[in-house]
Amino acid sequence: MNMIKERKRPLKRIAIAILGLVLLFFLMDFLFPVNTNIEYSPVIEARDGSVLHSYLTHDQQWRMNTRLDEITPELRKAIIYKEDKHFYHHPGIDPLAIARAIGRNLFHKKRTSGASTITMQVARMLEPKSRTYVNKVIEMFRALQLEVHHNKDQILQLYLNLVPYGSNIQGVKAASILYLDKSPGQLSLAELTALSIIPNRPNSLVIGRDNHYIVKERNKWLYRFQKDKIFSPDIIDDALAEPLTAYRHFAPSDVPQFANRLRKHYPQGVEIRTAIDKTVQAKAQDIASNYMAALRLHHINNAAVLIVDNKTHEVCTYIGSADFKDKLNHGQVDGISAVRSPGSTLKPLLYGLSFDKGYITPRTIIADVPVNFNGYMPENYDMAFRGNVTAEEALRLSLNIPAVKLLDHMGTETFVHILGDAGFRSIAPKKRKAGLSMILGGCGVKLEELVELYSSFANNGNHYPLIWTKDDSLARTGSKGNTILSTQASYMLTSILAELHRPDLPNLADQASGVPNIAWKTGTSYGRKDAWSIGYNKRYTIGVWIGNFSGQGVSDLSGAATATPLLFELFSAIDRGSRNEWITAPDGVGFRLVCAKSGKLPNDYCEDQVMDSYIPGVSANERCEHLKKVWLSADGKCSYCTSCLPASGYITRMVPNIPADLAAYYNMNHTDYEKVPAHNPACTRILDGLPPVINSLTNGMTYLIMDKGKQQLQLSCTTENDVHTVYWYVNNKYYANTKVNDKTFFIPTTPKLKISCTDDKGRNANIEINIKFL
């Protein structure tokens, strides 16, 4: 019994010793944890995972995180064979390798070989120390800690992220990108073998300088791979024959404005995966750069382009400026997020909303004539007026007066609210100050907001926020978006915007084969500081802004002449041949004949009729009244009403029913039209109809008089078609009478004035104004 106890006693002591060591290890592990929190270079990645833009770490190193999926089987086998053949079979320390190294070093009386495993090398790179036996023990302890807290793949990943490649390059990914312009997953066997050699001699083997020596060392290892049958002979032969032409490249610096934007938004992000399509981005960048080279001769220096995939809502191309390095012309400004005047680019939304609210249909007639909205008198781009135009023609020609009339009908508050729903965040802070001029560019928007809006048109009126990163894409999977236009209104709007017979069509674009079907709208801001062209088809929405970041206007700058040719060139380059994929009329869109004179349902006298699209149950069903019945004397010199109509001796005639503002426009331009003769002077009835509209002065406005007693104010008005004479009163005292299209003037004498105008039918209008004498 005693002998048995004596035999068990050493085993027990060994067990206690082992347990004690284990407990001591975990105590030390708890007290001195290994730190594997490595700062990696932030990188912005394209859709395919390739690096678009990279940044230095705080310690000025290029140290990029190599993901596990970037560690190819070839890279794994080569590294393990070369550095640690038993990597997957030891706990971080290889006792056989240590014993072998000690024996060799004692025999040669100097250090001839090491015993560091991959895990021990990781420990040394995490905590660099001088090579002493004490530090070697610490290194082994750290290796054991790494093995306890991390699996083998994670340890291999740490190794590949930390190995030195000379200068300020660390890790396989940084080396492959900066030396070979490739990601680790694209490396050939020859390339990855060459890279595996450098960490052993990072200062004496420099890629680009010592390629000849690197190839020699590389081939030595390739022959070893061949001898031990690590790779097939064919692969080895190809690797041996492959030249090494690598050299130090500049770090990736594509999409600089987008990269800086994402860095600010994700300050802790290491790998930010975007939806950028490198092929489309490169094409668009080349086209924009070449296009702007010619425009600089005209003192137009900057451009921005944003391209969105309409099916995924992802931003696939981001060009903040055509030349980021152009410091002289502020090339670092991000034209996509800059707030600029939109010109006429908001008009399509207004027309689409007006379709949905039943205000108009494409063939509705709107008078493009001078108009006064409480002192605001908009003008068209070319300073001309066109009289009656259809809504679709007004939008196609980008006429200002019809747009302002529609916005006045809808209300700016309603329009601004819908803009908010469509993603316009830059307008919100000033929404209370928004006026009718906003539809002509009197507000601030961003290119990204306009592209987001037009992408909604391409998606049948459904608005989706733009997706900038893959994280955004995952978060919004299954999102239905919010509806800003009905499918029917979107179809009607797109049909208008896709019409080729337009003044803003680039030369011969309608004759070019393969040009994609697109709908587009241009815009030019006041002072010719901004040129816009936004277009879309089923696949892409492209937004183009051209101008000067300095804010300098250029007389040659316009959306049609400057921005649209670039828009068409971009569509032709990235989506050529997609002409067959286009919109079709959705359910719920109706088609009907309307009077060409009014755009309303035909009456019995409407001979000229055209086809119009409409939304049943929404669009107005008013009958045409472009003609009206009048009773005239036998000689045609006076007209009658029902009160003074004689029993006989009169004739009945249908005459144009011309609104007062259109009649005033005809009179101003000396345009002939059929007028109703003066009303029967013997009639005492005050006729129904609209009173005169005083258009030379604005109710409630204060006017400054510099020269009291001499400076005059003008009196003029618009009236119904049957009016011939108007009578003016100042402070309830008769002043003058004039023909309808004539003007008169008066000298103000008091601080407050009441101006009255009465037509020859007895209808009256009054306004009050203030006078400030200086």
Coordinates of C-alpha atoms in Angstrom, one line a residue, residues 103-420:
G103 CA 19.9 22.7 -30.5
R104 CA 21.0 24.5 -33.6
N105 CA 21.9 27.7 -31.8
L106 CA 23.9 25.8 -29.2
F107 CA 25.7 23.8 -31.8
H108 CA 26.7 26.8 -33.9
K109 CA 27.1 29.0 -30.8
K110 CA 25.0 31.7 -32.4
R111 CA 21.4 32.3 -33.5
T112 CA 20.8 30.4 -36.8
S113 CA 17.1 29.7 -36.7
G114 CA 14.1 30.9 -34.8
A115 CA 11.1 29.0 -33.4
S116 CA 8.5 31.7 -33.7
T117 CA 5.1 30.4 -34.8
I118 CA 2.6 32.6 -36.6
T119 CA 0.9 33.2 -33.3
M120 CA 4.1 34.3 -31.6
Q121 CA 4.9 36.6 -34.5
V122 CA 1.4 38.2 -34.1
A123 CA 2.2 38.6 -30.4
R124 CA 5.5 40.3 -31.2
M125 CA 3.9 42.6 -33.8
L126 CA 1.2 43.6 -31.3
E127 CA 3.8 44.5 -28.7
P128 CA 7.1 45.1 -30.3
K129 CA 10.1 44.6 -28.0
S130 CA 13.8 44.0 -28.2
R131 CA 14.8 40.4 -28.7
T132 CA 15.7 39.0 -25.3
Y133 CA 15.0 35.7 -23.5
V134 CA 12.7 37.4 -21.1
N135 CA 10.7 39.1 -23.9
K136 CA 10.6 35.7 -25.7
V137 CA 8.9 34.2 -22.6
I138 CA 6.4 37.1 -22.6
E139 CA 5.9 36.6 -26.3
M140 CA 5.1 32.9 -25.7
F141 CA 2.6 33.8 -22.9
R142 CA 0.9 36.3 -25.3
A143 CA 0.7 33.6 -28.0
L144 CA -1.1 31.3 -25.5
Q145 CA -3.5 34.1 -24.7
L146 CA -4.2 34.7 -28.4
E147 CA -4.9 31.0 -28.9
V148 CA -7.3 31.0 -25.9
H149 CA -9.3 34.0 -27.1
H150 CA -9.2 33.7 -30.9
N151 CA -9.5 30.9 -33.4
K152 CA -6.9 30.0 -35.9
D153 CA -8.5 31.9 -38.8
Q154 CA -8.6 35.1 -36.7
I155 CA -5.0 34.7 -35.7
L156 CA -3.9 34.2 -39.3
Q157 CA -6.0 37.3 -40.2
L158 CA -4.1 39.3 -37.5
Y159 CA -0.8 38.1 -38.9
L160 CA -1.7 39.1 -42.5
N161 CA -2.8 42.5 -41.2
L162 CA 0.3 43.3 -39.3
V163 CA 3.3 41.9 -41.3
P164 CA 5.7 44.8 -42.3
Y165 CA 6.4 45.6 -45.9
G166 CA 8.8 48.5 -45.4
S167 CA 8.2 52.2 -45.2
N168 CA 4.7 52.8 -43.7
I169 CA 3.0 49.8 -45.2
Q170 CA 1.7 47.0 -43.0
G171 CA -0.4 44.0 -43.9
V172 CA -1.0 42.0 -47.0
K173 CA -4.0 44.1 -48.2
A174 CA -2.1 47.4 -48.0
A175 CA 0.9 45.8 -49.8
S176 CA -1.1 44.2 -52.6
I177 CA -3.0 47.5 -53.2
L178 CA -0.1 49.9 -52.9
Y179 CA 2.4 47.7 -54.8
L180 CA 0.3 45.6 -57.2
D181 CA -2.9 47.7 -57.4
K182 CA -4.9 44.6 -56.6
S183 CA -6.9 43.3 -53.7
P184 CA -5.5 40.2 -51.9
G185 CA -8.2 38.0 -53.5
Q186 CA -6.8 38.8 -57.0
L187 CA -3.2 37.9 -56.3
S188 CA -1.5 35.3 -58.4
L189 CA 0.7 32.6 -56.8
A190 CA 3.8 34.5 -58.0
E191 CA 2.6 37.7 -56.5
L192 CA 1.5 36.4 -53.2
T193 CA 4.8 34.4 -52.9
A194 CA 6.8 37.6 -53.6
L195 CA 4.8 39.4 -50.9
S196 CA 5.4 36.6 -48.4
I197 CA 9.2 37.2 -48.7
I198 CA 9.3 40.9 -47.9
P199 CA 8.3 40.8 -44.2
N200 CA 11.5 38.8 -43.4
R201 CA 13.6 41.6 -45.0
P202 CA 11.4 44.7 -45.3
N203 CA 14.2 47.2 -45.5
S204 CA 16.6 45.3 -47.8
L205 CA 14.0 44.0 -50.3
V206 CA 12.0 46.9 -51.5
I207 CA 9.4 46.3 -54.2
G208 CA 10.1 48.5 -57.2
R209 CA 13.8 48.9 -56.4
D210 CA 14.9 45.3 -55.8
N211 CA 12.5 43.4 -58.0
H212 CA 15.3 41.3 -59.5
Y213 CA 16.4 40.0 -56.1
I214 CA 12.8 39.5 -55.0
V215 CA 12.2 37.3 -58.0
K216 CA 15.2 35.1 -57.1
E217 CA 14.0 34.6 -53.6
R218 CA 10.4 34.1 -54.8
N219 CA 11.5 31.3 -57.2
K220 CA 13.4 29.6 -54.4
W221 CA 10.2 29.2 -52.5
L222 CA 8.2 28.3 -55.6
Y223 CA 10.6 25.4 -56.1
R224 CA 10.1 24.3 -52.5
F225 CA 6.4 24.5 -53.1
Q226 CA 6.9 22.3 -56.1
K227 CA 9.1 19.8 -54.3
D228 CA 6.6 19.3 -51.5
K229 CA 3.7 19.3 -53.9
I230 CA 1.9 22.3 -52.3
F231 CA 0.6 23.4 -55.6
S232 CA 0.3 21.7 -59.0
P233 CA 3.2 21.7 -61.4
D234 CA 1.2 23.8 -64.0
I235 CA 0.6 26.5 -61.5
I236 CA 4.2 26.5 -60.3
D237 CA 5.5 26.8 -63.9
D238 CA 3.2 29.7 -64.6
A239 CA 4.3 31.4 -61.4
L240 CA 8.0 30.9 -62.2
A241 CA 7.5 32.5 -65.7
E242 CA 5.6 35.5 -64.4
P243 CA 7.6 38.7 -64.3
L244 CA 7.5 41.1 -61.3
T245 CA 6.7 44.6 -62.5
A246 CA 5.4 45.9 -59.2
Y247 CA 6.2 49.4 -57.9
R248 CA 4.8 51.7 -55.2
H249 CA 1.5 53.2 -56.3
F250 CA -0.3 56.1 -54.8
A251 CA -3.0 55.1 -52.3
P252 CA -6.5 54.8 -53.8
S253 CA -8.1 58.3 -53.9
D254 CA -11.2 57.9 -56.1
V255 CA -14.6 59.6 -55.3
P256 CA -12.8 62.0 -52.9
Q257 CA -15.9 64.1 -52.0
F258 CA -18.0 61.0 -51.4
A259 CA -15.3 59.4 -49.3
N260 CA -14.9 62.5 -47.1
R261 CA -18.6 62.7 -46.7
L262 CA -18.9 59.1 -45.6
R263 CA -15.9 59.5 -43.2
K264 CA -17.7 62.3 -41.5
H265 CA -20.9 60.3 -41.3
Y266 CA -19.2 57.1 -40.1
P267 CA -16.2 58.4 -38.0
Q268 CA -15.6 54.9 -36.5
G269 CA -16.0 53.0 -39.8
V270 CA -13.1 50.9 -41.0
E271 CA -14.6 49.4 -44.1
I272 CA -17.4 51.4 -45.6
R273 CA -19.0 49.4 -48.5
T274 CA -20.8 51.7 -51.0
A275 CA -22.9 50.8 -54.0
I276 CA -20.5 52.6 -56.4
D277 CA -20.1 50.6 -59.6
K278 CA -16.4 51.1 -60.5
T279 CA -17.0 50.6 -64.3
V280 CA -19.8 53.2 -64.4
Q281 CA -17.9 55.5 -62.2
A282 CA -14.8 55.4 -64.3
K283 CA -16.8 55.9 -67.6
A284 CA -18.7 58.9 -66.1
Q285 CA -15.5 60.4 -64.6
D286 CA -13.7 60.3 -68.0
I287 CA -16.7 61.7 -69.9
A288 CA -17.2 64.5 -67.4
S289 CA -13.5 65.4 -67.3
N290 CA -13.2 65.5 -71.1
Y291 CA -16.4 67.5 -71.4
M292 CA -15.3 70.1 -68.9
A293 CA -12.0 70.6 -70.6
A294 CA -13.8 72.2 -73.5
L295 CA -16.1 74.3 -71.3
R296 CA -13.2 75.9 -69.4
L297 CA -12.4 77.9 -72.6
H298 CA -15.8 79.6 -71.9
H299 CA -14.9 80.2 -68.2
I300 CA -17.2 77.4 -67.0
N301 CA -15.0 75.4 -64.6
N302 CA -17.0 73.0 -62.5
A303 CA -19.4 70.1 -62.9
A304 CA -21.0 67.4 -60.7
V305 CA -22.7 64.2 -61.7
L306 CA -24.8 61.8 -59.6
I307 CA -26.1 58.5 -61.0
V308 CA -28.7 56.3 -59.3
D309 CA -29.9 52.8 -60.1
N310 CA -33.7 53.2 -60.2
K311 CA -34.4 49.5 -59.3
T312 CA -32.2 49.4 -56.2
H313 CA -32.1 53.1 -55.4
E314 CA -28.4 52.8 -54.9
V315 CA -25.9 55.6 -55.8
C316 CA -23.7 53.9 -58.3
T317 CA -21.7 57.0 -59.5
Y318 CA -20.7 60.1 -57.4
I319 CA -18.7 62.8 -59.0
G320 CA -18.6 65.8 -56.6
S321 CA -16.5 67.8 -59.1
A322 CA -15.0 67.0 -62.4
D323 CA -11.5 67.8 -61.2
F324 CA -10.9 67.5 -57.5
K325 CA -7.3 68.7 -57.9
D326 CA -8.3 72.0 -59.5
K327 CA -7.6 74.2 -56.4
L328 CA -7.7 77.4 -58.5
N329 CA -11.4 76.7 -59.3
H330 CA -12.4 75.2 -55.9
G331 CA -12.4 71.6 -57.2
Q332 CA -12.6 70.2 -53.6
V333 CA -16.2 71.5 -53.2
D334 CA -18.8 68.8 -53.3
G335 CA -21.2 69.9 -56.0
I336 CA -23.6 67.1 -55.1
S337 CA -24.3 68.3 -51.6
A338 CA -23.9 72.0 -52.3
V339 CA -27.1 74.1 -52.0
R340 CA -27.8 75.9 -55.3
S341 CA -30.7 77.5 -57.1
P342 CA -32.7 74.9 -58.9
G343 CA -33.9 77.0 -61.8
S344 CA -36.9 75.3 -63.4
T345 CA -36.1 71.7 -62.2
L346 CA -39.0 71.7 -59.7
K347 CA -41.6 72.3 -62.3
P348 CA -42.2 68.6 -63.2
L349 CA -43.3 67.9 -59.6
L350 CA -45.7 70.8 -59.7
Y351 CA -47.3 69.6 -62.9
G352 CA -47.5 66.1 -61.7
L353 CA -49.2 67.2 -58.5
S354 CA -51.6 69.4 -60.5
F355 CA -52.5 66.3 -62.5
D356 CA -53.2 64.4 -59.3
K357 CA -55.3 67.3 -57.9
G358 CA -57.4 67.6 -61.0
Y359 CA -56.3 71.1 -61.8
I360 CA -55.1 70.3 -65.3
T361 CA -54.5 67.6 -67.8
P362 CA -51.8 67.7 -70.5
R363 CA -54.1 69.4 -73.0
T364 CA -55.5 72.0 -70.5
I365 CA -55.0 75.6 -71.9
I366 CA -53.1 78.0 -69.7
A367 CA -52.6 81.7 -70.6
D368 CA -49.0 82.6 -70.8
V369 CA -49.5 86.3 -70.5
P370 CA -48.2 89.1 -68.2
V371 CA -49.6 88.7 -64.7
N372 CA -49.3 90.4 -61.3
F373 CA -49.3 88.4 -58.1
N374 CA -49.5 91.1 -55.4
G375 CA -46.5 92.9 -56.9
Y376 CA -44.7 89.8 -58.1
M377 CA -44.6 89.8 -61.9
P378 CA -42.7 86.8 -63.3
E379 CA -41.3 86.7 -66.8
N380 CA -40.3 83.9 -69.1
Y381 CA -36.7 83.0 -69.8
D382 CA -36.7 84.6 -73.2
M383 CA -38.7 87.7 -72.0
A384 CA -41.5 86.7 -74.4
F385 CA -45.1 85.6 -73.9
R386 CA -47.0 83.1 -76.0
G387 CA -50.7 83.5 -75.2
N388 CA -52.7 80.4 -74.8
V389 CA -50.6 77.2 -74.5
T390 CA -51.3 73.7 -73.4
A391 CA -50.0 72.5 -70.0
E392 CA -47.7 69.9 -71.7
E393 CA -46.3 72.6 -74.0
A394 CA -45.8 75.0 -71.1
L395 CA -43.8 72.3 -69.2
R396 CA -41.9 71.2 -72.4
L397 CA -40.9 74.8 -73.1
S398 CA -40.4 75.5 -69.4
L399 CA -42.6 78.6 -69.4
N400 CA -42.6 80.5 -66.1
I401 CA -46.0 82.2 -66.1
P402 CA -48.1 78.9 -66.3
A403 CA -45.9 77.4 -63.5
V404 CA -46.4 80.3 -61.2
K405 CA -50.1 80.2 -61.8
L406 CA -50.3 76.6 -60.9
L407 CA -48.2 77.1 -57.7
D408 CA -50.5 80.0 -56.8
H409 CA -53.5 77.8 -57.2
M410 CA -52.0 75.0 -55.2
G411 CA -50.3 77.1 -52.5
T412 CA -46.7 77.3 -51.6
E413 CA -47.3 75.7 -48.2
T414 CA -48.7 72.6 -49.8
F415 CA -45.9 72.4 -52.3
V416 CA -43.2 72.8 -49.7
H417 CA -44.8 70.1 -47.6
I418 CA -44.7 67.6 -50.5
L419 CA -41.1 68.6 -51.2
G420 CA -40.3 67.6 -47.7

